[in-house]
Amino acid sequence: MTAATDTGWANPLRDSRDKRLPRIAGPCSLVIFGVTGDLAKRKLMPAVYDLANRGLLPPSFALVGFARRDWDNQDFGQVVHDAVRDHSRTPFREDVWERLSEGFRFVQGAFDDDAAFDQLATTLADLDEQRGTDGNHAFYLSVPPKAFPTVCEQLQRSGLAQHTGDNWRRVVIEKPFGHDLASAKELNAVVNGVFPEDSVFRIDHYLGKETVQNILALRFANQLFDPLWSSHYVDHVQITMAEDIGLGGRAGYYDGIGAARDVIQNHLLQLLALVAMEEPVSFEPRELQAEKIKVLSATRNILPLELNTARGQYGPGWQGSQSVPGLVDEEGFAADSITETFAAIAVEVDSRRWAGVPFYLRTGKRLGRRVTEIALVFKKAPHLPFDKTMTEELGENALVIRVQPDEGITLRFGSKVPGSSMQVRDVNMDFSYGQAFTESSPEAYERLILDVLLGEPSLFPVNAEVELSWKILDPVLQAWAEQGTPDTYESGMWGPRSAEDMMTRVGRVWRRP
Ligand code: BG6
């Protein structure tokens, strides 16, 4: 019997639905806390519109904003309108907008204001009556984690967290899920004290990206790669998430958090889990999560940490043709901030498939360019029947999953250079989404919001994954805290010297994507 059969989720053997057909959400409302924030404006509200435009929201859908601003429903509608105009992926259509905006409501209040939550309960009950949202409500907490306990308690106090009969209540939380393992546990206890685990949707927006979901297709729909996917052929794996932007304007969130907590704890360890996991029994959520959990449980830092991790903070430099300030000169950061903006770690997955293969994870702000990729770098051929001079330009074979931008996959291998002599050089074979498919990929938040409304949990990390990820990162963060000030690196370059050293020491180099 599979774990999925006792969960209440659809049993794949009995679910005969054609899985190619898009699923449309049922009647419901989505309440966004933190509706004045950047995420709501740039991602959440545009994604709601894009879903409506694609016909994936039901007529009985409502979007409710909750914030302290002195707005009425119309003001809120204008804010959503501006966000949609500036950031939606699909073209603006008046008829779609008209229908969608009839379901907009705004509730004014602070998180500790009982009356505001009672008002929210009344508003949602009215929507159930007038718009037919049927008592199904998703609460999206796009707010700082310190506000989670208050909002959860208020939802409980006002009766909004409890469903009745067949309807559902779900809560969506955004990272950071804690600051370390201990605080993640506390946070989870608060959330689970109000919402059962299967009603909690933790957003890791990388899992909503098409290219990330494609890792499963690449690995499990093909015969070609599987035999190569192990320590027999793979020398090491590099997972890189590089950004060229700085942190101006984000001090409130980022200072004291740093690159490892911001990105490695969630996005990069999730990518590692997808690359390293075994084939799940099915794509049922429980089965998929079980395989990811196995990988994260088997993941260990390579010791000693001083030699196998690196961290840095960007100093001034050039980004393209623009001169940019260092972190400590960005607005809101203290002159003595020790927050790292670059982090690299080396881990191993203790399993039969991966024993002895290092996985290098790195991320940074103000690096050479924006790129996220996963590279499997293969061992060199054990013997080369060529004269040495013929293969001087031959590197290692590599399979590179280009997560973004320029989404696709590259296979790098050696090829004969045309001419009368035998000379072998690296060439690339490319698959590019842009060329292979005509339709553009949905934004990660479109997919994830739709999945929340459908109650489809596959793409959301469960608490065990969050805690295991902190378990991996905690010792690294502790070691760094003891070391004090991070190295600096010049903006526009590829990180601190210590990152290069970490690789050269073991005879490897970071890729320069
Ligand atoms: C977020 C991080 O999770 O991901 C940000 O908090 C980062 O610091 C962002 O900039 C990057 O997302 P994307 O989708 O642009 O790669």
Coordinates of C-alpha atoms in Angstrom, one line a residue, residues 19-506:
K19 CA -4.0 14.8 -16.4
R20 CA -3.2 17.0 -19.5
L21 CA -6.4 19.0 -19.0
P22 CA -6.0 22.1 -17.0
R23 CA -7.9 22.1 -13.7
I24 CA -10.0 25.1 -12.8
A25 CA -10.2 26.1 -9.1
G26 CA -13.6 25.7 -7.4
P27 CA -15.5 28.6 -5.7
C28 CA -13.3 30.3 -3.1
S29 CA -11.7 33.5 -1.9
L30 CA -8.1 34.4 -1.5
V31 CA -7.3 36.8 1.4
I32 CA -3.9 38.5 1.1
F33 CA -2.3 39.9 4.3
G34 CA 0.5 42.3 3.4
V35 CA -1.3 43.5 0.4
T36 CA 0.7 46.7 0.3
G37 CA 4.0 44.9 0.1
D38 CA 6.3 44.4 -2.8
L39 CA 5.6 40.7 -3.3
A40 CA 1.8 41.3 -3.5
K41 CA 2.3 44.0 -6.1
R42 CA 4.9 42.5 -8.3
K43 CA 3.9 38.8 -8.1
L44 CA 0.7 37.9 -6.3
M45 CA -1.9 40.3 -7.7
P46 CA -0.6 39.9 -11.3
A47 CA -0.6 36.1 -10.9
V48 CA -4.3 36.2 -9.8
Y49 CA -5.2 38.3 -12.9
D50 CA -3.1 36.0 -15.2
L51 CA -5.0 33.0 -13.8
A52 CA -8.3 34.7 -14.4
N53 CA -7.2 35.5 -17.9
R54 CA -6.3 31.9 -18.6
G55 CA -9.8 30.9 -17.4
L56 CA -8.4 29.0 -14.4
L57 CA -10.4 30.9 -11.8
P58 CA -14.1 30.2 -11.2
P59 CA -16.8 32.9 -11.6
S60 CA -17.3 32.7 -7.8
F61 CA -13.9 33.9 -6.9
A62 CA -13.0 36.8 -4.6
L63 CA -9.8 38.5 -3.8
V64 CA -9.7 40.2 -0.4
G65 CA -6.9 42.6 0.7
F66 CA -6.2 43.2 4.4
A67 CA -3.9 46.0 5.5
R68 CA -3.7 49.1 7.7
R69 CA -4.2 51.6 4.8
D70 CA -7.2 53.8 4.8
W71 CA -8.6 52.3 1.6
D72 CA -12.1 51.3 0.4
N73 CA -12.8 48.6 -2.1
Q74 CA -12.4 51.0 -4.9
D75 CA -8.9 52.1 -3.8
F76 CA -7.9 48.5 -3.5
G77 CA -9.2 47.8 -7.0
Q78 CA -7.1 50.6 -8.3
V79 CA -4.0 49.2 -6.6
V80 CA -4.6 45.8 -8.1
H81 CA -5.2 47.4 -11.4
D82 CA -1.9 49.2 -11.3
A83 CA -0.1 46.1 -10.2
V84 CA -1.7 44.1 -13.1
R85 CA -0.9 46.8 -15.6
D86 CA 2.8 46.9 -14.6
H87 CA 3.5 43.3 -13.9
S88 CA 1.1 40.8 -15.4
R89 CA 2.4 38.3 -17.9
T90 CA -0.7 38.1 -20.1
P91 CA -2.3 41.0 -22.0
F92 CA -4.9 43.1 -20.2
R93 CA -8.5 42.2 -21.2
E94 CA -11.3 44.5 -20.1
D95 CA -13.9 41.7 -19.9
V96 CA -11.7 39.5 -17.7
W97 CA -10.9 42.5 -15.4
E98 CA -14.6 43.5 -15.1
R99 CA -15.6 40.0 -13.9
L100 CA -12.6 39.6 -11.6
S101 CA -12.8 43.0 -10.0
E102 CA -16.5 42.5 -9.0
G103 CA -15.0 40.1 -6.4
F104 CA -12.5 42.6 -4.8
R105 CA -12.9 43.6 -1.2
F106 CA -10.7 45.4 1.2
V107 CA -10.7 45.1 5.0
Q108 CA -8.8 47.8 6.9
G109 CA -7.0 46.9 10.1
A110 CA -3.9 46.0 12.1
F111 CA -3.0 42.4 12.8
D112 CA -3.8 42.8 16.5
D113 CA -7.1 44.4 15.9
D114 CA -9.9 42.0 16.9
A115 CA -12.6 44.2 15.3
A116 CA -10.8 44.1 11.9
F117 CA -10.7 40.3 11.9
D118 CA -14.4 40.2 12.9
Q119 CA -15.0 42.5 10.0
L120 CA -13.0 40.1 7.8
A121 CA -15.2 37.2 8.9
T122 CA -18.3 39.3 8.0
T123 CA -16.9 40.2 4.6
L124 CA -16.1 36.6 3.8
A125 CA -19.5 35.4 5.0
D126 CA -21.1 38.1 2.7
L127 CA -19.0 36.9 -0.2
D128 CA -20.1 33.3 0.4
E129 CA -23.7 34.6 0.1
Q130 CA -23.3 37.2 -2.7
R131 CA -20.6 35.7 -4.8
G132 CA -21.0 32.0 -3.9
T133 CA -17.4 31.5 -2.5
D134 CA -18.9 28.6 -0.6
G135 CA -17.0 29.0 2.7
N136 CA -13.7 28.1 1.0
H137 CA -11.0 30.5 2.0
A138 CA -7.2 30.7 1.5
F139 CA -5.2 33.0 3.7
Y140 CA -1.9 34.2 2.2
L141 CA 0.5 35.5 4.8
S142 CA 2.7 37.8 2.8
V143 CA 4.0 39.3 6.0
P144 CA 7.1 39.2 8.2
P145 CA 7.4 36.0 10.1
K146 CA 7.1 37.8 13.4
A147 CA 3.5 38.6 12.4
F148 CA 2.6 34.9 11.7
P149 CA 1.6 34.1 15.3
T150 CA -0.7 37.1 15.7
V151 CA -2.4 36.5 12.3
C152 CA -2.8 32.8 13.0
E153 CA -4.3 33.5 16.4
Q154 CA -6.6 36.1 15.0
L155 CA -7.8 33.7 12.3
Q156 CA -8.5 31.1 15.0
R157 CA -10.2 33.6 17.4
S158 CA -12.5 34.9 14.7
G159 CA -13.5 31.3 13.7
L160 CA -11.9 31.8 10.2
A161 CA -9.4 29.0 10.6
Q162 CA -12.0 26.3 11.2
H163 CA -13.9 24.9 8.2
T164 CA -17.4 23.6 8.5
G165 CA -18.8 20.6 6.5
D166 CA -17.2 20.2 3.2
N167 CA -15.6 23.6 2.8
W168 CA -11.9 24.3 3.4
R169 CA -9.5 26.8 5.0
R170 CA -5.9 26.9 4.0
V171 CA -3.0 29.1 5.0
V172 CA -0.1 30.0 2.8
I173 CA 3.2 31.1 4.3
E174 CA 6.2 32.7 2.7
K175 CA 9.7 32.2 3.7
P176 CA 11.8 32.7 5.8
F177 CA 10.4 29.7 7.8
G178 CA 12.4 30.6 10.9
H179 CA 15.9 31.8 11.4
D180 CA 17.4 28.4 12.4
L181 CA 16.1 25.0 13.3
A182 CA 14.9 26.0 16.8
S183 CA 12.9 29.0 15.6
A184 CA 11.5 27.0 12.6
K185 CA 10.2 24.5 15.1
E186 CA 8.6 27.2 17.2
L187 CA 7.1 28.8 14.1
N188 CA 5.7 25.5 12.9
A189 CA 4.2 24.8 16.3
V190 CA 2.3 28.1 16.1
V191 CA 1.0 27.5 12.6
N192 CA 0.2 23.8 13.2
G193 CA -1.6 24.8 16.5
V194 CA -4.2 26.6 14.3
F195 CA -4.0 24.8 10.9
P196 CA -3.5 21.1 10.4
E197 CA -0.4 20.3 8.3
D198 CA -2.4 19.4 5.2
S199 CA -3.9 22.9 5.2
V200 CA -0.5 24.6 5.4
F201 CA 1.1 25.6 2.1
R202 CA 4.7 26.8 2.4
I203 CA 5.8 28.7 -0.7
D204 CA 9.2 28.1 -2.2
H205 CA 8.6 29.8 -5.5
Y206 CA 11.5 27.9 -7.2
L207 CA 9.3 24.8 -7.2
G208 CA 6.7 26.7 -9.2
K209 CA 9.2 27.3 -12.0
E210 CA 8.7 25.3 -15.2
T211 CA 12.4 24.5 -15.5
V212 CA 12.5 23.2 -12.0
Q213 CA 9.5 20.9 -12.6
N214 CA 11.2 19.8 -15.7
I215 CA 14.0 18.2 -13.6
L216 CA 11.4 15.4 -12.9
A217 CA 10.5 15.1 -16.6
L218 CA 14.2 15.0 -17.6
R219 CA 15.1 12.4 -15.1
F220 CA 12.0 10.2 -15.0
A221 CA 10.5 10.4 -18.5
N222 CA 13.8 9.5 -20.2
Q223 CA 16.0 6.4 -20.3
L224 CA 19.0 8.3 -21.6
F225 CA 20.2 10.1 -18.5
D226 CA 19.4 7.7 -15.7
P227 CA 22.4 5.3 -16.2
L228 CA 24.7 8.4 -15.9
W229 CA 23.0 9.9 -12.9
S230 CA 25.2 8.6 -10.1
S231 CA 28.7 8.5 -8.6
H232 CA 29.8 6.1 -11.3
Y233 CA 29.8 8.9 -13.9
V234 CA 29.2 12.2 -12.1
D235 CA 32.3 13.9 -10.6
H236 CA 30.4 16.6 -8.9
V237 CA 27.3 18.8 -9.1
Q238 CA 27.2 22.6 -9.0
I239 CA 24.0 24.4 -8.2
T240 CA 24.3 28.2 -8.8
M241 CA 21.9 31.0 -8.2
A242 CA 23.6 34.2 -9.2
E243 CA 22.0 37.6 -9.2
D244 CA 23.3 40.8 -10.6
I245 CA 21.0 43.0 -8.5
G246 CA 22.1 44.6 -5.1
L247 CA 20.1 45.0 -1.9
G248 CA 19.2 48.6 -2.0
G249 CA 15.7 49.0 -0.5
R250 CA 15.7 45.5 1.0
A251 CA 17.7 46.1 4.2
G252 CA 14.6 45.6 6.4
Y253 CA 14.3 42.0 5.3
Y254 CA 17.9 41.0 4.4
D255 CA 20.1 42.6 7.0
G256 CA 20.9 39.9 9.6
I257 CA 19.4 37.2 7.3
G258 CA 22.0 36.9 4.6
A259 CA 22.4 34.8 1.4
A260 CA 22.5 31.3 3.0
R261 CA 19.2 31.7 4.9
D262 CA 17.6 33.7 2.1
V263 CA 18.3 31.2 -0.7
I264 CA 20.3 28.1 0.2
Q265 CA 18.0 27.0 3.0
N266 CA 15.1 26.8 0.7
H267 CA 15.6 27.2 -3.1
L268 CA 19.0 25.6 -3.5
L269 CA 18.4 22.6 -1.1
Q270 CA 15.1 22.0 -2.9
L271 CA 17.0 21.9 -6.2
L272 CA 19.5 19.5 -4.7
A273 CA 16.7 17.3 -3.5
L274 CA 15.1 17.1 -6.9
V275 CA 18.4 16.3 -8.6
A276 CA 19.5 13.7 -6.1
M277 CA 16.2 12.0 -5.2
E278 CA 15.2 8.5 -6.3
E279 CA 12.3 7.8 -8.6
P280 CA 9.1 8.3 -6.6
V281 CA 6.5 5.5 -6.6
S282 CA 4.1 8.0 -8.2
F283 CA 3.8 11.8 -8.5
E284 CA 1.4 11.8 -5.6
P285 CA 2.4 14.5 -3.1
R286 CA 3.3 12.1 -0.3
E287 CA 5.5 10.0 -2.5
L288 CA 7.3 13.0 -3.9
Q289 CA 7.9 14.5 -0.5
A290 CA 9.1 11.2 0.9
E291 CA 11.8 11.0 -1.7
K292 CA 12.9 14.6 -1.1
I293 CA 12.9 14.0 2.6
K294 CA 15.2 10.9 2.2
V295 CA 17.7 13.1 0.3
L296 CA 17.7 15.9 2.8
S297 CA 18.1 13.4 5.7
A298 CA 21.1 11.9 3.9
T299 CA 22.8 15.3 3.2
R300 CA 25.9 16.2 5.2
N301 CA 28.2 19.1 5.1
I302 CA 31.7 18.3 3.9
L303 CA 34.1 19.0 6.8
P304 CA 36.0 21.0 7.8
L305 CA 33.6 23.8 7.3
E306 CA 36.3 26.5 7.2
L307 CA 37.7 24.9 4.0
N308 CA 34.4 23.8 2.4
T309 CA 32.3 26.9 2.7
A310 CA 32.7 30.5 1.7
R311 CA 30.9 33.7 2.3
G312 CA 31.3 37.2 1.2
Q313 CA 29.8 40.7 1.1
Y314 CA 29.8 42.8 -2.0
G315 CA 31.9 45.9 -2.0
P316 CA 31.7 48.7 -4.6
G317 CA 32.4 47.9 -8.2
W318 CA 30.9 47.9 -11.7
Q319 CA 27.7 46.3 -12.9
G320 CA 27.9 46.6 -16.7
S321 CA 28.8 50.2 -17.3
Q322 CA 27.4 51.4 -14.0
S323 CA 29.3 52.1 -10.9
V324 CA 27.5 50.6 -7.8
P325 CA 28.0 50.9 -4.1
G326 CA 29.0 48.2 -1.6
L327 CA 26.5 46.7 0.7
V328 CA 27.4 48.9 3.7
D329 CA 26.7 52.0 1.6
E330 CA 23.2 50.8 0.5
E331 CA 20.3 52.5 2.2
G332 CA 19.4 50.9 5.6
F333 CA 22.6 48.8 6.1
A334 CA 24.8 49.7 9.0
A335 CA 28.5 50.5 8.2
D336 CA 29.5 47.4 10.3
S337 CA 26.9 45.0 8.9
I338 CA 28.3 41.5 8.7
T339 CA 25.5 40.1 6.6
E340 CA 26.8 37.9 3.8
T341 CA 25.6 38.5 0.2
F342 CA 27.4 35.5 -1.2
A343 CA 27.4 32.0 0.3
A344 CA 28.8 28.7 -0.9
I345 CA 28.6 25.3 0.8
A346 CA 29.8 21.8 -0.1
V347 CA 27.6 18.8 0.8
E348 CA 27.5 15.1 0.2
V349 CA 24.5 12.9 -0.1
D350 CA 25.1 9.7 1.8
S351 CA 23.4 7.2 -0.4
R352 CA 24.5 4.3 -2.7
R353 CA 23.8 6.5 -5.7
W354 CA 25.8 9.6 -4.6
A355 CA 28.4 8.5 -2.0
G356 CA 31.6 10.5 -2.6
V357 CA 30.1 13.1 -5.1
P358 CA 30.3 16.6 -3.7
F359 CA 27.4 19.0 -4.4
Y360 CA 28.5 22.6 -4.4
L361 CA 25.8 25.2 -3.8
R362 CA 26.4 28.9 -4.2
T363 CA 24.4 32.0 -4.4
G364 CA 25.2 35.7 -4.4
K365 CA 24.0 39.2 -5.1
R366 CA 25.9 41.6 -7.5
L367 CA 27.6 38.8 -9.3
G368 CA 28.7 38.9 -12.9
R369 CA 25.2 38.1 -14.3
R370 CA 21.8 36.7 -13.4
V371 CA 21.8 33.0 -13.9
T372 CA 20.4 30.0 -12.1
E373 CA 21.7 26.6 -13.3
I374 CA 22.3 23.0 -12.1
A375 CA 25.4 21.5 -13.7
L376 CA 26.3 17.8 -13.5
V377 CA 30.0 17.7 -14.2
F378 CA 31.1 14.2 -15.4
K379 CA 34.3 12.4 -14.7
K380 CA 36.9 12.5 -17.4
A381 CA 37.2 9.5 -19.6
P382 CA 39.5 7.0 -17.9
H383 CA 41.8 6.8 -21.0
L384 CA 42.2 9.1 -23.9
P385 CA 43.7 7.3 -27.0
F386 CA 44.9 10.6 -28.4
D387 CA 48.1 12.5 -28.4
K388 CA 48.1 14.9 -25.4
T389 CA 48.2 17.9 -27.7
M390 CA 45.0 16.8 -29.4
T391 CA 42.9 17.1 -26.3
E392 CA 44.3 20.1 -24.6
E393 CA 41.1 22.0 -25.2
L394 CA 38.9 19.2 -23.9
G395 CA 37.2 19.9 -20.6
E396 CA 34.8 17.7 -18.6
N397 CA 31.5 16.6 -20.1
A398 CA 28.6 18.4 -18.4
L399 CA 24.8 18.4 -18.4
V400 CA 23.5 21.8 -17.5
I401 CA 19.9 22.5 -16.6
R402 CA 19.4 26.2 -17.3
V403 CA 16.8 27.2 -14.8
Q404 CA 16.8 30.9 -15.8
P405 CA 17.1 33.1 -17.8
D406 CA 17.4 31.5 -21.3
E407 CA 15.6 28.4 -19.9
G408 CA 16.8 25.1 -21.3
I409 CA 19.3 22.3 -21.1
T410 CA 22.9 22.1 -22.4
L411 CA 25.0 19.1 -23.0
R412 CA 28.7 19.8 -23.2
F413 CA 31.0 17.2 -24.8
G414 CA 34.2 17.0 -26.9
S415 CA 34.1 17.1 -30.7
K416 CA 36.7 17.1 -33.5
V417 CA 37.5 20.5 -34.8
P418 CA 37.2 20.3 -38.6
G419 CA 40.5 20.2 -40.3
S420 CA 43.2 17.8 -41.4
S421 CA 44.5 17.1 -37.9
M422 CA 42.7 15.5 -34.9
Q423 CA 42.0 18.2 -32.4
V424 CA 39.2 17.8 -29.8
R425 CA 37.4 20.7 -28.3
D426 CA 34.3 21.2 -26.1
V427 CA 31.0 22.0 -27.9
N428 CA 27.5 22.5 -26.7
M429 CA 24.2 20.8 -27.7
D430 CA 21.3 23.0 -26.6
F431 CA 17.7 22.6 -25.9
S432 CA 15.9 25.9 -25.5
Y433 CA 12.3 26.4 -24.2
G434 CA 11.9 29.5 -26.4
Q435 CA 12.7 27.5 -29.6
A436 CA 11.0 24.2 -28.7
F437 CA 7.7 25.5 -27.5
T438 CA 5.5 28.3 -28.7
E439 CA 3.7 29.2 -25.5
S440 CA 5.4 31.1 -22.8
S441 CA 5.8 29.6 -19.4
P442 CA 3.5 30.6 -16.6
E443 CA 5.0 32.6 -13.7
A444 CA 5.9 30.4 -10.7
Y445 CA 3.3 32.3 -8.6
E446 CA 0.5 31.5 -11.1
R447 CA 1.1 27.8 -10.7
L448 CA 1.5 27.9 -6.9
I449 CA -1.6 30.1 -6.2
L450 CA -3.7 27.8 -8.4
D451 CA -2.3 24.8 -6.6
V452 CA -3.3 26.3 -3.2
L453 CA -6.8 26.9 -4.5
L454 CA -7.0 23.4 -5.9
G455 CA -5.6 21.9 -2.6
E456 CA -2.7 20.3 -4.6
P457 CA 0.3 20.1 -2.3
S458 CA 3.0 18.6 -4.5
L459 CA 5.0 21.7 -5.0
F460 CA 5.0 22.9 -1.4
P461 CA 7.7 21.7 1.0
V462 CA 6.4 20.1 4.1
N463 CA 7.6 20.9 7.5
A464 CA 10.0 18.0 7.7
E465 CA 11.8 19.4 4.6
V466 CA 12.1 22.8 6.2
E467 CA 13.5 21.4 9.4
L468 CA 16.0 19.1 7.6
S469 CA 17.2 22.0 5.6
W470 CA 17.9 24.0 8.7
K471 CA 19.7 21.0 10.2
I472 CA 22.1 21.1 7.3
L473 CA 22.6 24.8 7.4
D474 CA 22.7 25.5 11.2
P475 CA 26.3 24.3 11.7
V476 CA 27.5 26.4 8.8
L477 CA 25.8 29.5 10.2
Q478 CA 27.2 28.8 13.6
A479 CA 30.7 28.5 12.2
W480 CA 30.3 31.7 10.3
A481 CA 29.0 33.6 13.3
E482 CA 32.1 32.6 15.2
Q483 CA 34.3 33.8 12.4
G484 CA 32.8 37.3 12.5
T485 CA 33.3 39.5 9.4
P486 CA 32.8 38.0 6.0
D487 CA 35.3 38.5 3.1
T488 CA 34.4 41.1 0.6
Y489 CA 34.2 40.8 -3.2
E490 CA 34.0 43.4 -5.9
S491 CA 30.5 43.9 -7.3
G492 CA 30.3 42.5 -10.8
M493 CA 32.7 39.7 -10.0
W494 CA 32.0 36.1 -9.1
G495 CA 32.3 36.2 -5.3
P496 CA 35.1 36.2 -2.7
R497 CA 38.6 34.7 -3.1
S498 CA 37.7 32.1 -0.5
A499 CA 35.0 30.7 -2.9
E500 CA 37.7 30.1 -5.5
D501 CA 40.0 28.6 -2.9
M502 CA 37.4 26.2 -1.7
M503 CA 37.4 24.6 -5.2
T504 CA 41.0 24.9 -6.3
R505 CA 42.0 23.1 -3.1
V506 CA 40.2 20.0 -4.4

